[in-house]
Short mmCIF file of C-alpha atoms in Angstrom, two decimals:
data_model
loop_
_atom_site.label_atom_id
_atom_site.label_comp_id
_atom_site.label_asym_id
_atom_site.label_seq_id
_atom_site.Cartn_x
_atom_site.Cartn_y
_atom_site.Cartn_z
CA ARG A 195 -0.35 0.02 -0.32
CA VAL A 196 1.57 3.98 -1.14
CA GLY A 197 0.59 7.47 -0.35
CA ARG A 198 -1.47 8.59 1.98
CA GLN A 199 -2.93 7.07 4.43
CA GLU A 200 -4.41 6.48 7.65
CA PHE A 201 -2.22 4.25 9.68
CA GLY A 202 -3.49 2.35 13.58
CA VAL A 203 -1.95 0.05 14.94
CA GLY A 204 -2.83 -2.76 18.58
CA GLY A 205 -4.66 -0.32 20.82
CA PHE A 206 -3.86 2.68 19.37
CA ARG A 207 -1.79 3.47 21.46
CA LEU A 208 1.12 5.25 20.00
CA PHE A 209 -0.58 5.25 15.96
CA ASP A 210 -4.42 7.02 15.67
CA MET A 211 -6.44 7.69 13.52
CA ARG A 212 -8.38 10.23 15.20
CA GLU A 213 -11.15 7.76 15.10
CA GLY A 214 -14.59 9.96 16.41
CA ALA A 215 -12.56 13.51 15.77
CA ASN A 216 -13.19 17.00 13.66
CA ALA A 217 -8.87 16.01 12.13
CA ARG A 218 -8.16 12.97 11.29
CA ASN A 219 -4.82 11.49 11.13
CA ALA A 220 -2.98 10.25 7.75
CA MET A 221 0.54 9.91 7.09
CA ASP A 222 2.36 9.36 3.59
CA MET A 223 4.21 6.18 3.49
CA VAL A 224 4.77 2.73 2.11
CA ARG A 225 3.45 0.00 3.22
CA VAL A 226 3.78 -4.19 3.48
CA ILE A 227 0.62 -6.39 5.18
CA TYR A 228 0.35 -10.23 5.44
CA ASP A 229 -3.09 -11.99 6.77
CA ARG A 230 -2.75 -15.89 7.11
CA PRO A 231 -4.85 -17.46 7.78
CA ASP A 232 -3.06 -19.69 10.93
CA GLY A 233 -3.41 -16.58 12.80
CA TRP A 234 0.10 -15.34 11.94
CA SER A 235 -0.69 -11.36 11.01
CA GLY A 236 1.86 -7.90 10.85
CA GLY A 237 3.68 -5.96 8.69
CA ALA A 238 6.26 -2.72 7.53
CA PHE A 239 6.28 0.78 7.04
CA ALA A 240 8.15 3.24 6.18
CA GLY A 241 7.60 7.11 5.51
CA TYR A 242 6.35 10.51 6.59
CA ALA A 243 4.07 12.25 8.99
CA LEU A 244 2.68 15.06 7.29
CA ARG A 245 2.04 19.45 8.16
CA GLU A 246 -0.90 20.15 9.06
CA GLY A 247 -2.84 22.85 7.81
CA ASN A 248 -5.61 25.08 8.46
CA ALA A 249 -7.53 24.44 6.07
CA SER A 250 -8.93 21.97 3.90
CA TRP A 251 -7.02 19.54 1.69
CA ASP A 252 -4.39 21.79 2.14
CA ASP A 253 -2.13 19.04 4.64
CA ALA A 254 2.04 18.74 3.87
CA THR A 255 4.54 15.68 3.93
CA ASN A 256 6.31 16.56 7.04
CA TYR A 257 10.55 15.56 5.66
CA ASP A 258 11.09 16.88 8.75
CA TYR A 259 9.78 13.90 10.79
CA ARG A 260 9.71 10.28 9.53
CA LEU A 261 9.31 6.97 10.34
CA TYR A 262 9.90 3.51 9.79
CA GLY A 263 9.90 0.20 11.88
CA ALA A 264 7.90 -3.64 11.69
CA MET A 265 4.63 -4.84 13.78
CA VAL A 266 3.40 -8.88 14.51
CA SER A 267 1.06 -11.30 15.60
CA ARG A 268 -0.07 -14.31 17.13
CA VAL A 269 -3.26 -15.57 17.99
CA LEU A 270 -2.18 -17.71 20.80
CA GLY A 271 -5.03 -20.64 20.21
CA ALA A 272 -8.59 -21.10 18.15
CA GLY A 273 -11.95 -19.24 18.45
CA GLY A 274 -13.18 -15.63 19.37
CA THR A 275 -11.80 -15.47 22.58
CA ALA A 276 -8.30 -17.08 21.73
CA PRO A 277 -5.68 -13.84 23.22
CA LYS A 278 -3.52 -12.49 20.97
CA LEU A 279 -0.23 -11.13 21.12
CA GLU A 280 1.05 -8.27 19.71
CA LEU A 281 4.57 -6.53 18.77
CA LEU A 282 6.08 -2.73 18.14
CA TYR A 283 9.48 -1.62 16.41
CA ALA A 284 8.77 2.09 15.50
CA ASN A 285 11.41 4.24 14.76
CA THR A 286 10.44 8.39 14.54
CA ASP A 287 13.30 10.45 13.56
CA ARG A 288 11.74 14.63 14.30
CA ALA A 289 13.77 16.78 13.17
CA VAL A 290 13.08 20.07 16.12
CA THR A 291 10.07 19.06 18.70
CA PRO A 292 10.10 20.61 22.42
CA PHE A 293 10.37 18.93 25.86
CA ASP A 294 9.11 21.04 29.36
CA ARG A 295 11.77 23.51 29.95
CA GLN A 296 14.01 21.46 27.07
CA VAL A 297 15.76 23.29 24.80
CA ALA A 298 13.58 22.10 21.47
CA GLY A 299 15.67 19.74 19.29
CA ARG A 300 15.86 17.05 17.48
CA ASP A 301 14.02 13.71 18.85
CA ASP A 302 14.98 10.09 17.48
CA ARG A 303 13.41 7.78 19.03
CA ASP A 304 12.76 3.66 19.16
CA THR A 305 9.89 1.82 20.69
CA LEU A 306 9.06 -1.08 21.18
CA SER A 307 5.96 -2.40 21.86
CA VAL A 308 4.26 -5.69 23.56
CA ARG A 309 0.86 -6.47 24.48
CA LEU A 310 -1.32 -9.55 24.81
CA THR A 311 -5.22 -9.00 24.73
CA GLY A 312 -8.35 -11.76 25.03
CA LYS A 313 -11.77 -13.02 26.91
CA VAL A 314 -12.72 -15.95 29.06
CA ALA A 315 -15.39 -15.32 29.21
CA PRO A 316 -16.87 -13.39 31.01
CA TRP A 317 -13.19 -11.37 31.47
CA ASP A 318 -11.35 -9.67 29.17
CA TYR A 319 -8.24 -8.59 29.99
CA GLU A 320 -5.57 -5.78 27.83
CA VAL A 321 -1.85 -5.52 28.82
CA GLU A 322 0.54 -3.96 27.13
CA ALA A 323 3.98 -3.22 28.02
CA VAL A 324 6.11 -0.20 26.04
CA LYS A 325 9.63 0.55 26.47
CA GLN A 326 11.70 3.41 24.27
CA TRP A 327 14.94 4.39 24.37
CA GLY A 328 17.43 6.89 21.56
CA SER A 329 18.40 10.42 21.85
CA PHE A 330 16.82 14.28 22.40
CA ARG A 331 19.37 16.66 21.54
CA ASP A 332 22.53 15.16 23.33
CA LEU A 333 20.64 13.30 26.27
CA ASP A 334 19.86 9.44 26.33
CA ILE A 335 16.51 8.79 26.09
CA ASP A 336 15.05 6.04 28.33
CA ALA A 337 11.49 6.65 28.80
CA TRP A 338 8.34 3.47 29.56
CA PHE A 339 4.60 3.16 29.42
CA VAL A 340 2.41 0.09 30.60
CA THR A 341 -0.31 0.01 31.10
CA ALA A 342 -3.22 -3.09 31.94
CA VAL A 343 -6.80 -2.96 32.04
CA GLY A 344 -9.93 -6.11 33.45
CA GLY A 345 -13.29 -6.30 33.30
CA ARG A 346 -16.22 -8.51 33.60
CA THR A 347 -19.20 -8.79 31.53
CA PHE A 348 -22.78 -10.07 32.98
CA PRO A 349 -24.69 -10.87 30.15
CA SER A 350 -27.98 -11.90 32.26
CA VAL A 351 -28.30 -8.84 34.36
CA LYS A 352 -29.93 -5.95 31.27
CA TRP A 353 -27.93 -3.41 30.47
CA THR A 354 -25.59 -6.35 30.13
CA PRO A 355 -22.85 -4.10 32.56
CA ARG A 356 -18.80 -4.81 32.30
CA ILE A 357 -17.17 -3.33 35.43
CA ALA A 358 -13.42 -2.94 34.59
CA LEU A 359 -10.29 -1.72 35.84
CA ARG A 360 -7.88 0.29 34.31
CA VAL A 361 -4.28 0.91 35.96
CA ASP A 362 -1.58 3.80 33.14
CA VAL A 363 1.76 3.95 34.43
CA GLY A 364 3.94 6.72 32.41
CA SER A 365 7.24 7.58 33.00
CA GLY A 366 8.65 11.45 33.05
CA ASP A 367 11.62 13.12 33.50
CA LYS A 368 12.62 13.27 36.80
CA ASN A 369 15.58 15.45 36.88
CA PRO A 370 16.53 18.03 33.69
CA ASN A 371 20.43 17.67 34.65
CA ASP A 372 20.99 13.92 34.61
CA GLY A 373 21.31 13.48 30.80
CA LYS A 374 18.70 11.66 30.55
CA LEU A 375 15.36 12.53 28.97
CA ASN A 376 12.74 10.21 30.79
CA SER A 377 9.84 11.42 29.42
CA PHE A 378 7.65 9.27 27.53
CA ASN A 379 6.17 10.24 23.96
CA PRO A 380 2.90 8.79 22.78
CA LEU A 381 3.97 9.42 19.22
CA PHE A 382 0.81 10.00 17.45
CA PRO A 383 -2.39 9.36 20.10
CA GLN A 384 -5.42 10.82 20.22
CA PRO A 385 -6.58 14.60 20.54
CA ALA A 386 -7.60 14.83 24.29
CA ALA A 387 -10.47 16.09 23.80
CA LEU A 388 -11.47 11.91 23.56
CA ARG A 389 -9.38 10.41 26.04
CA THR A 390 -10.53 9.81 29.47
CA ASP A 391 -7.36 11.36 30.83
CA LEU A 392 -4.77 14.01 30.59
CA GLY A 393 -2.35 12.31 28.60
CA PHE A 394 0.58 9.06 29.29
CA ALA A 395 3.58 10.47 30.45
CA ASN A 396 4.86 11.48 33.31
CA LEU A 397 1.14 9.77 35.13
CA VAL A 398 0.07 7.10 37.46
CA LEU A 399 -3.41 6.20 37.12
CA VAL A 400 -6.56 4.34 38.92
CA GLN A 401 -9.57 4.15 36.46
CA PRO A 402 -12.91 2.69 37.66
CA GLU A 403 -15.11 1.82 34.56
CA VAL A 404 -18.71 1.30 34.08
CA THR A 405 -20.38 -0.38 29.84
CA VAL A 406 -23.59 0.36 29.88
CA ARG A 407 -26.19 -1.37 26.94
CA PRO A 408 -29.96 0.62 26.91
CA THR A 409 -30.26 -0.89 23.47
CA PRO A 410 -27.90 -3.02 20.71
CA LYS A 411 -27.23 0.28 19.18
CA LEU A 412 -26.60 2.94 22.33
CA THR A 413 -23.38 2.16 24.37
CA LEU A 414 -22.65 4.11 27.27
#
């Protein structure tokens, strides 16, 4: 697949298309995609982010923001509730970007994500761990993010409620003078208007969740 395209992977924490937002996210890239009937899938990608304009149809290729990477996933068993293991590696090289009180500079970052998701009725779960390394100006990048969600659905109860608990922990920079940058970079996340948190960097979040379905076409 070659050209301008939307790009979303896994749990959409690192690469999100902004589903539901007014300004969706796309990239200029080349992708190789494979999907096998035995449960294996994945591919590779390389290209550039976009420099978004204020009007319609005026986004331009951002040659200052290059990226490439690969992903692979495997369904560990048979059936729709079998666990799925996903691995994602991405290198992002952004010529100029700011971080808190740091002087803006080049961010050349490697990101490795491991994600496991599945269901054991009536329970469901998702766990993802992300590690980042590389360089920001003359600083070494050492950042990480961990998330875990576990929920239980009550199918025999009216409105089919689901109760869950979510825990997110993202690294932040504790010492601006130690020669390291520990701030986690979520790369291309959902916009803040669609998220239920304050962002993934420098964060410890414990969040209960309740979901109900008053009608087959309405979920709250």
